[in-house]
Tab-separated table of C-alpha atoms and ligand atoms in Angstrom:
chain	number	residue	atom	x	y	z
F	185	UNK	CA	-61.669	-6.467	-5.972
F	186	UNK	CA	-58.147	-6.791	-4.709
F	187	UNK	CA	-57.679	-9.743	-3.322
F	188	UNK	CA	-55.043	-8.858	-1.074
F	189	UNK	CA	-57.358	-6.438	0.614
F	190	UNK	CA	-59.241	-7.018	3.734
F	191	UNK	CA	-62.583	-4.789	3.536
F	192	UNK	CA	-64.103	-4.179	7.240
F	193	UNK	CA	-65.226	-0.491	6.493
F	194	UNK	CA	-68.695	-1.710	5.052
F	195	UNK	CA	-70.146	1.263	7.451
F	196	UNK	CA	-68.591	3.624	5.189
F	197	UNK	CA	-69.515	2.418	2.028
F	198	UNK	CA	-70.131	-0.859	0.217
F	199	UNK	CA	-69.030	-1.971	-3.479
F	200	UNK	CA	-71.656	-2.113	-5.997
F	201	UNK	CA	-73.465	-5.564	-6.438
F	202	UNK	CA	-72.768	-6.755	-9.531
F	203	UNK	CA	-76.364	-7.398	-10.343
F	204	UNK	CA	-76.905	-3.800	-9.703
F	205	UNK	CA	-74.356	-2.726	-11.869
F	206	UNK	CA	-75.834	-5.171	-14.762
F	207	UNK	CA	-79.094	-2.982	-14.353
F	208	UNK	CA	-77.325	0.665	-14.255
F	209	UNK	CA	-75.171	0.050	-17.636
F	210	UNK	CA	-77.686	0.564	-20.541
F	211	UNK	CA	-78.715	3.686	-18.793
F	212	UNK	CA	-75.807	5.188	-19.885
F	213	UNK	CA	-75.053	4.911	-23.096
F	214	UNK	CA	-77.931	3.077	-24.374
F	215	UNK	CA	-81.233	4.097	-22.910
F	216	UNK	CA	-79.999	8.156	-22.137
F	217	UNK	CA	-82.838	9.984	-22.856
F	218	UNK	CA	-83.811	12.794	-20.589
F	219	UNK	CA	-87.061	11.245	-18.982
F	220	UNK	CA	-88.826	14.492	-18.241
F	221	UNK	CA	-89.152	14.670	-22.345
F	222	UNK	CA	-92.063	14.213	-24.611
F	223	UNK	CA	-90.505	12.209	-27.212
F	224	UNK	CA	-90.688	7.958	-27.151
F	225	UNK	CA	-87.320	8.058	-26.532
F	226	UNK	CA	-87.572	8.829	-23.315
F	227	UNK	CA	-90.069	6.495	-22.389
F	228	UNK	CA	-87.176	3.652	-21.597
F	229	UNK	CA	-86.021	5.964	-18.786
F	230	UNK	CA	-89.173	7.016	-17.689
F	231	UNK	CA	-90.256	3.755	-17.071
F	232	UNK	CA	-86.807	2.505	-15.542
F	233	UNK	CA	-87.373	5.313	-13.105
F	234	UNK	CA	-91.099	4.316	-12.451
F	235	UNK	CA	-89.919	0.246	-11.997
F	236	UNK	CA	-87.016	1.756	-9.046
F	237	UNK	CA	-89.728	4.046	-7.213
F	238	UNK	CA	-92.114	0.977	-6.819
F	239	UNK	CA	-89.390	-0.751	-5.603
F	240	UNK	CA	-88.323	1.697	-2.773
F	241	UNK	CA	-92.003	1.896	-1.866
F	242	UNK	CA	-92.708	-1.441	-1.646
F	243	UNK	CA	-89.634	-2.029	0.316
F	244	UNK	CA	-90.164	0.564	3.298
F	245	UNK	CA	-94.133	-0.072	3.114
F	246	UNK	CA	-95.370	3.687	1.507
F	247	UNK	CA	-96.992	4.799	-1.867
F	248	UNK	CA	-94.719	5.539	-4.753
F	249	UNK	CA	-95.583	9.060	-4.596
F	250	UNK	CA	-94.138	9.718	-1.133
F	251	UNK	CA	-90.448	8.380	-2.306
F	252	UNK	CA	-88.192	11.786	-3.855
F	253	UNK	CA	-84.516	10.518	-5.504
F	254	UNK	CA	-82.155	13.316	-4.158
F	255	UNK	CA	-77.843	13.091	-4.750
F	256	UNK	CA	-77.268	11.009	-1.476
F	257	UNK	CA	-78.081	10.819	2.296
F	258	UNK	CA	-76.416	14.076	3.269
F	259	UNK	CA	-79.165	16.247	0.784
F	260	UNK	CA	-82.147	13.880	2.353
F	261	UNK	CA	-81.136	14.779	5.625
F	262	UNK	CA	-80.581	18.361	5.054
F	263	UNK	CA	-83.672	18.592	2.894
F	264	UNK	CA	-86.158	16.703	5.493
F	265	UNK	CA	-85.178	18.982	8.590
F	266	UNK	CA	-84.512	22.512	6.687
F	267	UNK	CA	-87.590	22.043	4.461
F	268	UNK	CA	-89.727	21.174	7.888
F	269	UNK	CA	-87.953	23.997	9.335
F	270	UNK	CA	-88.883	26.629	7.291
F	271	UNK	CA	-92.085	25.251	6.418
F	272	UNK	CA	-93.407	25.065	10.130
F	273	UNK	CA	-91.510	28.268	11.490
F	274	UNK	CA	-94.700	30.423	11.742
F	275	UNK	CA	-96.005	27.450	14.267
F	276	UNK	CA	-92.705	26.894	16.187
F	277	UNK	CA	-89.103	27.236	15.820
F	278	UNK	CA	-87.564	24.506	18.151
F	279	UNK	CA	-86.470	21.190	16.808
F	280	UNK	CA	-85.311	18.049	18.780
F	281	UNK	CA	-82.561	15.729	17.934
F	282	UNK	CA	-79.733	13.867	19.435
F	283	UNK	CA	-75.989	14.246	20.349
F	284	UNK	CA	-74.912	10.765	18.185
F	285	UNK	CA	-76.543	11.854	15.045
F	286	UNK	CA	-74.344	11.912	11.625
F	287	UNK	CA	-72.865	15.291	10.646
F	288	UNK	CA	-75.219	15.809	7.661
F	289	UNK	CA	-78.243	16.341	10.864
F	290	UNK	CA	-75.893	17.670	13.445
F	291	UNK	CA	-74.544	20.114	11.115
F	292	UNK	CA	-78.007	21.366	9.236
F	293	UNK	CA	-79.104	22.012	12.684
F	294	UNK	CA	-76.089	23.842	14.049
F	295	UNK	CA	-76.914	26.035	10.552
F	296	UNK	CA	-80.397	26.054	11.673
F	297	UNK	CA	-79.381	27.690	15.333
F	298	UNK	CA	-77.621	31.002	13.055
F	299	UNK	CA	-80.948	31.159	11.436
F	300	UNK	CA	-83.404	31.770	14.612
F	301	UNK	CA	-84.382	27.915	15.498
F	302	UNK	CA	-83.579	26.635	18.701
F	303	UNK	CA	-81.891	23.364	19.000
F	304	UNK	CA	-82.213	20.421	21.749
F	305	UNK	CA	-79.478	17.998	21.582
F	306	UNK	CA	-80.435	15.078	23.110
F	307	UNK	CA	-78.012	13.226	25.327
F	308	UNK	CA	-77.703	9.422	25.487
F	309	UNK	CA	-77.163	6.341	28.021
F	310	UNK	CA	-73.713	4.719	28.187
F	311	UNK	CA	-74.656	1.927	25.555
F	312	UNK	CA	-75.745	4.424	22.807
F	313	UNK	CA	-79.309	4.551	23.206
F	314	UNK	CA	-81.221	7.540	22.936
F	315	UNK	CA	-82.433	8.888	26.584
F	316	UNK	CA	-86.104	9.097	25.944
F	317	UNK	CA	-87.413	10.359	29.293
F	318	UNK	CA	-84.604	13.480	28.100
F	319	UNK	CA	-86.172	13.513	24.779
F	320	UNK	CA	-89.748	13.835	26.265
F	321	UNK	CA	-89.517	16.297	28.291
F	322	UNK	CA	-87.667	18.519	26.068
F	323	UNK	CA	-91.022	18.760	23.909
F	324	UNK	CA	-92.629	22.470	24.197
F	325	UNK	CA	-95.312	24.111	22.860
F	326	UNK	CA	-92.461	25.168	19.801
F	327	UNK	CA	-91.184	21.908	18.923
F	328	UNK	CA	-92.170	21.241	14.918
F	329	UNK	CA	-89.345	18.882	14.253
F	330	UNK	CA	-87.939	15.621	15.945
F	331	UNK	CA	-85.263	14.008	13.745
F	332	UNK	CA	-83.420	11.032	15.427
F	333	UNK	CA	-81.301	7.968	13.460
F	334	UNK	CA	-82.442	4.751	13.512
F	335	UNK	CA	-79.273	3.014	13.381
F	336	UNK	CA	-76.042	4.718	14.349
F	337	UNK	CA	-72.729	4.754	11.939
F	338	UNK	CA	-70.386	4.210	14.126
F	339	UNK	CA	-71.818	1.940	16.797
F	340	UNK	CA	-74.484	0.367	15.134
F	341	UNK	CA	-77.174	1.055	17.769
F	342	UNK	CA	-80.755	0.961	16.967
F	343	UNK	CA	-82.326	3.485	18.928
F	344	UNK	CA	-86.640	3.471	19.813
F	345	UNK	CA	-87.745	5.036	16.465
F	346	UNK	CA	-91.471	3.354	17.068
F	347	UNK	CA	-91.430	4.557	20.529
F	348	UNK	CA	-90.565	8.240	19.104
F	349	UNK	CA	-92.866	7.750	16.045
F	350	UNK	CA	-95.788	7.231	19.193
F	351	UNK	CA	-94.833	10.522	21.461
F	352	UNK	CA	-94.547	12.493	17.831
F	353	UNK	CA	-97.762	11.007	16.554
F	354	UNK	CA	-99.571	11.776	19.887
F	355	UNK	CA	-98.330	15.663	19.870
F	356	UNK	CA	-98.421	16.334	16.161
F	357	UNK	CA	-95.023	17.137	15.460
F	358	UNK	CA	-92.913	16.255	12.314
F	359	UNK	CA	-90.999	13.320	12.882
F	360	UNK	CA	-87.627	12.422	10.493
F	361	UNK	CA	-85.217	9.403	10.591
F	362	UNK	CA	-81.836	9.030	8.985
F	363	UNK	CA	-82.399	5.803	8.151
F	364	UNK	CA	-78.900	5.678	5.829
F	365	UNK	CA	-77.395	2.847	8.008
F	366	UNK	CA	-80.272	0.989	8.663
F	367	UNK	CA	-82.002	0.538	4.926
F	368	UNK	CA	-80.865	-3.207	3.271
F	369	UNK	CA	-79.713	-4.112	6.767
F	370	UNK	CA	-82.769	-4.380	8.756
F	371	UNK	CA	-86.575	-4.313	7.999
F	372	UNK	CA	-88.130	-0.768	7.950
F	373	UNK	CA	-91.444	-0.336	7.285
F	374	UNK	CA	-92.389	3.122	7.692
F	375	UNK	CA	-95.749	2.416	8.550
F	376	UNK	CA	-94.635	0.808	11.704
F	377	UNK	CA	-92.429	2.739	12.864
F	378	UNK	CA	-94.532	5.977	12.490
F	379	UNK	CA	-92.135	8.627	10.618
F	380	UNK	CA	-92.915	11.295	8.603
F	381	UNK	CA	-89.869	11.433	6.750
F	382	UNK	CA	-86.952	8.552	6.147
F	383	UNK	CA	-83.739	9.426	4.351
F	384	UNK	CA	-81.806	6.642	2.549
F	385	UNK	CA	-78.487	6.414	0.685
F	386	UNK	CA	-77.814	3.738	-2.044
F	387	UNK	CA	-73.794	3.768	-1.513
F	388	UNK	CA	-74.524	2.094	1.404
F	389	UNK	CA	-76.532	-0.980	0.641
F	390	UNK	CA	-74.610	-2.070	-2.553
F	391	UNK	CA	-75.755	1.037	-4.560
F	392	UNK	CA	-74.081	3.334	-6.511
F	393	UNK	CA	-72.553	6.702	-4.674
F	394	UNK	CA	-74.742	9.766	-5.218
F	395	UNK	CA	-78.080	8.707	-5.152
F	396	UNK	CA	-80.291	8.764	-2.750
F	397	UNK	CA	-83.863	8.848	-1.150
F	398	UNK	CA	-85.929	11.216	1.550
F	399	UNK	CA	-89.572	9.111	2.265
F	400	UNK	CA	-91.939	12.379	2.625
F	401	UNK	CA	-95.307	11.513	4.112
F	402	UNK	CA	-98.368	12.509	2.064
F	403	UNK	CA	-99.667	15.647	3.402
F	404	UNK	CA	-96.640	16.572	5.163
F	405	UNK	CA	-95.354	20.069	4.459
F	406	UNK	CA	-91.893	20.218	3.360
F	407	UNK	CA	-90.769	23.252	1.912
F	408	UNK	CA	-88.421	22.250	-1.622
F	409	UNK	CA	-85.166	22.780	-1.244
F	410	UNK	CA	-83.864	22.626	-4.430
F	411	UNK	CA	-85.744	24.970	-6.826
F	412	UNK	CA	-85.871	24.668	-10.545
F	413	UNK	CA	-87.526	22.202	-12.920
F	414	UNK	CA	-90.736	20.219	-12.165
F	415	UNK	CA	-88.685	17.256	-11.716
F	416	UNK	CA	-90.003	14.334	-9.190
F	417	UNK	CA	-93.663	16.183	-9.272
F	418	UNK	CA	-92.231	19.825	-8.946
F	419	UNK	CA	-90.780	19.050	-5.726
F	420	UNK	CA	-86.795	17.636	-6.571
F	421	UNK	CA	-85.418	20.022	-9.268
F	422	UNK	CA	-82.855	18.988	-11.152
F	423	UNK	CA	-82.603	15.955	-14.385
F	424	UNK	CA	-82.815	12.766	-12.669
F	425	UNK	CA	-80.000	10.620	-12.121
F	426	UNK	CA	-81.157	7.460	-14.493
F	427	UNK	CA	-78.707	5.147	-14.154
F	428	UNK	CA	-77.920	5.443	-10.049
F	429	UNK	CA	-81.818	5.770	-9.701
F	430	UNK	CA	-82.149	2.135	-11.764
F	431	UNK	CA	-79.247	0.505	-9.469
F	432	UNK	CA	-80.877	2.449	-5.995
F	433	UNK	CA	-83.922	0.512	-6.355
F	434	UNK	CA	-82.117	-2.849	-7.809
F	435	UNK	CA	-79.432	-2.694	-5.013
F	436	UNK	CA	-82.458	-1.966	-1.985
F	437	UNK	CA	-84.697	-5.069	-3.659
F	438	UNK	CA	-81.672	-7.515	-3.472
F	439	UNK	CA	-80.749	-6.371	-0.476
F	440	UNK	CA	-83.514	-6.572	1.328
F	441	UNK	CA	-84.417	-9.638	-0.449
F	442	UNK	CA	-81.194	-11.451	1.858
F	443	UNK	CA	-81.935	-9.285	4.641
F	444	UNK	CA	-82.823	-12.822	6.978
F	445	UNK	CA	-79.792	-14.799	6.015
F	446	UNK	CA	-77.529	-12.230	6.075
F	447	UNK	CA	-78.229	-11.441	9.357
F	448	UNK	CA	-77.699	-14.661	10.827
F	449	UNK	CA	-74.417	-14.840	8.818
F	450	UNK	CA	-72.651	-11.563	9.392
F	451	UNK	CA	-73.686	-11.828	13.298
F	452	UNK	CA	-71.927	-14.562	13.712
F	453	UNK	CA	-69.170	-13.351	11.820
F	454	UNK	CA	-69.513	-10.214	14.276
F	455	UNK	CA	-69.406	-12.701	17.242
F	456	UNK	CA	-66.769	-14.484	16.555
F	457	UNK	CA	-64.024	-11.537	15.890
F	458	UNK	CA	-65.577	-9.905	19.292
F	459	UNK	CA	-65.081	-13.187	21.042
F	460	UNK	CA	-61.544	-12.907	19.643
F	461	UNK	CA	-60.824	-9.925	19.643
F	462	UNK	CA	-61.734	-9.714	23.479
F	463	UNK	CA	-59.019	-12.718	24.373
F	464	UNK	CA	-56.399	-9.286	23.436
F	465	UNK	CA	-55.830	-7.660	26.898
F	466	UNK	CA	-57.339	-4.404	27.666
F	467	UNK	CA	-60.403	-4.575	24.758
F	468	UNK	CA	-63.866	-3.411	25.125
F	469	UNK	CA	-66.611	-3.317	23.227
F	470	UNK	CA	-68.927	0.538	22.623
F	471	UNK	CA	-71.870	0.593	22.180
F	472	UNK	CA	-74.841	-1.926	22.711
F	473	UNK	CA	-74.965	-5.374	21.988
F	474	UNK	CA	-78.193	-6.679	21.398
F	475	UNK	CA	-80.278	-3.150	19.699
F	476	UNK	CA	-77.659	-3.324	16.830
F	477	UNK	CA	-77.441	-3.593	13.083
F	478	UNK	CA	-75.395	-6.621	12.266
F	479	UNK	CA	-72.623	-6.065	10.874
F	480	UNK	CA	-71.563	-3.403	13.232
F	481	UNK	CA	-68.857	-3.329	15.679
F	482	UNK	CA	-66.851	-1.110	17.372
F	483	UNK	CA	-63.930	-1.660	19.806
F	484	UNK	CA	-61.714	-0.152	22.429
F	485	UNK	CA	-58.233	-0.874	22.511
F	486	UNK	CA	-57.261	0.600	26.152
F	487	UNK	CA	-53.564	2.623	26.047
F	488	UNK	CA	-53.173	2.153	22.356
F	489	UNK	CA	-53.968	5.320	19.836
F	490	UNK	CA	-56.711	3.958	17.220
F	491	UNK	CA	-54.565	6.139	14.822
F	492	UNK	CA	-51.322	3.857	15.159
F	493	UNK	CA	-53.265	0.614	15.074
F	494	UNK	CA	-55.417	1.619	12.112
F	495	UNK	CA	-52.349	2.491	9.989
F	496	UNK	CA	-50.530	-1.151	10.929
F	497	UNK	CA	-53.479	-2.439	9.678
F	498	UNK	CA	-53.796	-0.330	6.447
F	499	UNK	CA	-50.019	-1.627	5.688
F	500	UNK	CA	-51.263	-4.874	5.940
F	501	UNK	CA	-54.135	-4.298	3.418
F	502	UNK	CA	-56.875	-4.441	6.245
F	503	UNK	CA	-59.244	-1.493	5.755
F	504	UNK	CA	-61.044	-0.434	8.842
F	505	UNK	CA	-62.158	2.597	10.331
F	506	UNK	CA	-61.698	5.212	13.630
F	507	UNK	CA	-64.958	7.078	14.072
F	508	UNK	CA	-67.426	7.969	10.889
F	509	UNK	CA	-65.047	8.620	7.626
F	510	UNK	CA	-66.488	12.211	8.050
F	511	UNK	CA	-64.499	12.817	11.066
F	512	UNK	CA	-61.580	10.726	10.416
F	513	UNK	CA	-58.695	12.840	9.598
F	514	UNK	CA	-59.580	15.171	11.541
F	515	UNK	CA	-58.113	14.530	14.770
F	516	UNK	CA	-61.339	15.601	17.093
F	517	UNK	CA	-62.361	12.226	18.939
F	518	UNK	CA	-65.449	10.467	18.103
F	519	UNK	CA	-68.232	12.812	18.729
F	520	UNK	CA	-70.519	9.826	19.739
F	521	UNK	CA	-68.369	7.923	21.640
F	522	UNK	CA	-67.503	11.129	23.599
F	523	UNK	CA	-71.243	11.346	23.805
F	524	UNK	CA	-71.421	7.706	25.101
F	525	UNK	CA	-69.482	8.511	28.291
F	526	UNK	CA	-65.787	7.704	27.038
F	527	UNK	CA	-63.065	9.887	27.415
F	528	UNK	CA	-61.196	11.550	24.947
F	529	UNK	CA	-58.353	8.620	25.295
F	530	UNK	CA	-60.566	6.017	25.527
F	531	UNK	CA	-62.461	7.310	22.492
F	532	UNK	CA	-59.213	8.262	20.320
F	533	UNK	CA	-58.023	4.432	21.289
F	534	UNK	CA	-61.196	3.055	19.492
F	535	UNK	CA	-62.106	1.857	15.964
F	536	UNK	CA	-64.750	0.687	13.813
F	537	UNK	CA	-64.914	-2.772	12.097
F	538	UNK	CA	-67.971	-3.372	9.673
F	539	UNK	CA	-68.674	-6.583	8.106
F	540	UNK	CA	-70.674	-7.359	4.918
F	541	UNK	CA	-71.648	-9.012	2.089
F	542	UNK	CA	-68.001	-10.759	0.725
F	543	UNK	CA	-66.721	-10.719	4.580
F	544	UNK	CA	-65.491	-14.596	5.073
F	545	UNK	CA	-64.153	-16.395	8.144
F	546	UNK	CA	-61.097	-16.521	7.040
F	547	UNK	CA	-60.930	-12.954	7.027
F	548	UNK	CA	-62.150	-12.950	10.081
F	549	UNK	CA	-59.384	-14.889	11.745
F	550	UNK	CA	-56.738	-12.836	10.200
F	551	UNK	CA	-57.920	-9.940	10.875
F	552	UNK	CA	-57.506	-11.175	14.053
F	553	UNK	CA	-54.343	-12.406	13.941
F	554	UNK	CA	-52.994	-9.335	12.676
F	555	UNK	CA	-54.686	-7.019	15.254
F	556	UNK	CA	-52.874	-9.443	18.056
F	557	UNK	CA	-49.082	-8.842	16.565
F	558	UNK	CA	-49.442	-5.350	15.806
F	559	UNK	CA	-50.463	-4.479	19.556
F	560	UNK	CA	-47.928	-6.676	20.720
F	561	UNK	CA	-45.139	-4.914	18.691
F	562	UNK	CA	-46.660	-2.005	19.934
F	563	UNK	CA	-46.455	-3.138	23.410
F	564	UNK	CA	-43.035	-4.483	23.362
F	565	UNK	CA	-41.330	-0.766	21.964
H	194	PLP	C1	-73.294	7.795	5.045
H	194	PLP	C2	-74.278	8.441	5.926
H	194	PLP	C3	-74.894	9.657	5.564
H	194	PLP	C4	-74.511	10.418	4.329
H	194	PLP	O1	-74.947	9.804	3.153
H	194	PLP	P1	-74.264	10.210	1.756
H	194	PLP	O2	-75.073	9.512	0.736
H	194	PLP	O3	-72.845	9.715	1.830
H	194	PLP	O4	-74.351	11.697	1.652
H	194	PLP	C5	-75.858	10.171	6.404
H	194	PLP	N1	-76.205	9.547	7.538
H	194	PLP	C6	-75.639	8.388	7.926
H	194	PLP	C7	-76.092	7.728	9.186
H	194	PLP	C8	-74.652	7.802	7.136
H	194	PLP	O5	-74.093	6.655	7.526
């Protein structure tokens, strides 16, 4: 990487271990075989694919058939909650989910409204978290679907999956988590935390871009969404994606695999820059502090456009983010933030810095440094 940049946009995506990348390459040229074949040669891939499932599975606690390689964590999402959707609609048509969710849910269900389902969005409480007593009593005699995140994008809260996985468990409906920010960060064991349905995407746990997972729950009924071959047991058309599948299931075994000291490292990476970072006059911190993934955080700068600060930065080679990278660009504030209570200033005056795996203190500290004389250059115009 270039060493004169300064990466804190690990929430949007990572760069590929090199490990990982050591375990994609002979799938390329090498070992290319179509593995839904007959012939020996494409018993290499076969079996590569077979060694990555295993892996997933044994990581999130589920059976190798219940993990489905899809093209990322957008088709995961839109496959769990459309193929629920349609499968269940002679039972119910209303489907549950919240107002901080990433666009690849909020969007599939704002689809979902044009098609005859009614959508609750389900508000939450100033530090990010989920309002469950709201997301309770929304349940009716309709409801087939519940998808919530477990760990938000641009705040980093963890919201009360096993406490949803109960109240869906107890009234028998369908329960999905976009899990995409959470998987290589945190433990998830799908067992625990009671979901029918877990999406994951390798770009953002050291994987390749374009690969990635939806968890479906034996006996669940899904309807396909793709349709075509009788790829991934006739239920993910399409030739599989060999090499990204080999590095999805190296990249979510190493990472998991450092899960315990990587925590304790990047959160106190984290605490320091807040500590810092909160010396600057007018700074707060969104979203909460202790249910959050760890290399998450996400600041207010009071008065100062996130915009300006985030381009001073970018001249400097410091690479951080306002909002998801789906919205940036776009000039709407941060749906969640807005969500969280802040107002459209305060929300267009904050940005996103994520931390991971080659984050040092020294970059750290000059992040820091530079954040301090661009706002008071700022200040002093
Ligand atoms: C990145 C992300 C996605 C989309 O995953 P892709 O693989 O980029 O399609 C979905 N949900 C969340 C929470 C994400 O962070």
């Amino acid at each position: 990487m270039n060493n004169k940049i300064i990466y804190m946009d690990y929430g949007a995506t990572t760069p590929v271990d090199k490990d990982v990348f050591k375990e994609m390459e002979p799938y390329f040229c090498s070992f290319y075989g179509n593995p839904s074949s007959v012939s020996a040669f494409s018993l290499e891939p076969k079996m590569a694919i077979d060694k990555a499932r295993s892996r997933v599975a044994k990581a999130i606690n589920c059976k190798r058939e219940e993990i489905f390689f899809t093209s990322g964590g957008t088709e995961s999402d839109n496959w769990a909650i459309k193929g629920t959707a349609f499968a269940k609609r002679k039972s119910g048509n209303h489907i549950i989910t919240s107002e901080i969710e990433h666009p690849a849910v909020l969007n599939t269900c704002r689809y979902l409204e044009t098609q005859g389902f009614d959508v609750t969005y389900v508000p939450v409480k100033k530090n990010g978290m989920v309002d469950l007593d709201y997301l309770e009593k929304s349940i009716n005699s309709k409801t087939i679907l519940i998808s919530i995140m477990l760990a938000n994008n641009e705040v980093g809260t963890l919201e009360p999956i096993e406490e949803i996985g109960k109240i869906c468990t107890e009234k028998n409906i369908a329960f999905h988590t976009d899990a995409v920010q959470a998987i290589g960060h945190i433990n998830v064991d799908v067992q625990k935390l009671k979901v029918d349905m877990l999406s994951m995407s390798a770009h953002k746990f050291y994987g390749p871009k374009g690969i990635g997972v939806l968890y479906i729950k034996k006996g669940m009924k899904v309807d396909n969404y793709f349709h075509g071959g009788e790829q991934e047991r006739a239920r993910r058309a399409g030739t599989e994606n060999t090499p990204a599948i080999v590095g999805l299931g190296k990249a979510i075994e190493k990472s998991n695999s450092s899960i315990s000291t990587e925590t304790v490292r990047l959160k106190s990476l984290r605490d320091k820059f807040l500590k810092e970072v909160l010396e600057i006059h007018g700074t707060s911190i969104n979203g909460d502090l202790v249910n959050r993934i760890p290399g998450n955080s996400n600041i207010c700068f009071h008065g100062i456009e996130a915009e300006t600060l985030l381009m001073a930065l970018d001249l400097r080679g410091i690479c951080a983010s306002v909002g998801s990278a789906c919205s940036a660009g776009s000039l709407e504030p941060s749906h969640v933030l807005i969500a969280m209570g802040l107002s459209e200033e305060n929300s267009r005056s904050s940005m996103r810095f994520s931390f991971g795996s080659s984050t040092s203190e020294q970059e750290v500290e000059n992040t820091v440094k530079a954040l301090k004389e661009i706002i008071r250059n700022i200040q002093n115009v």
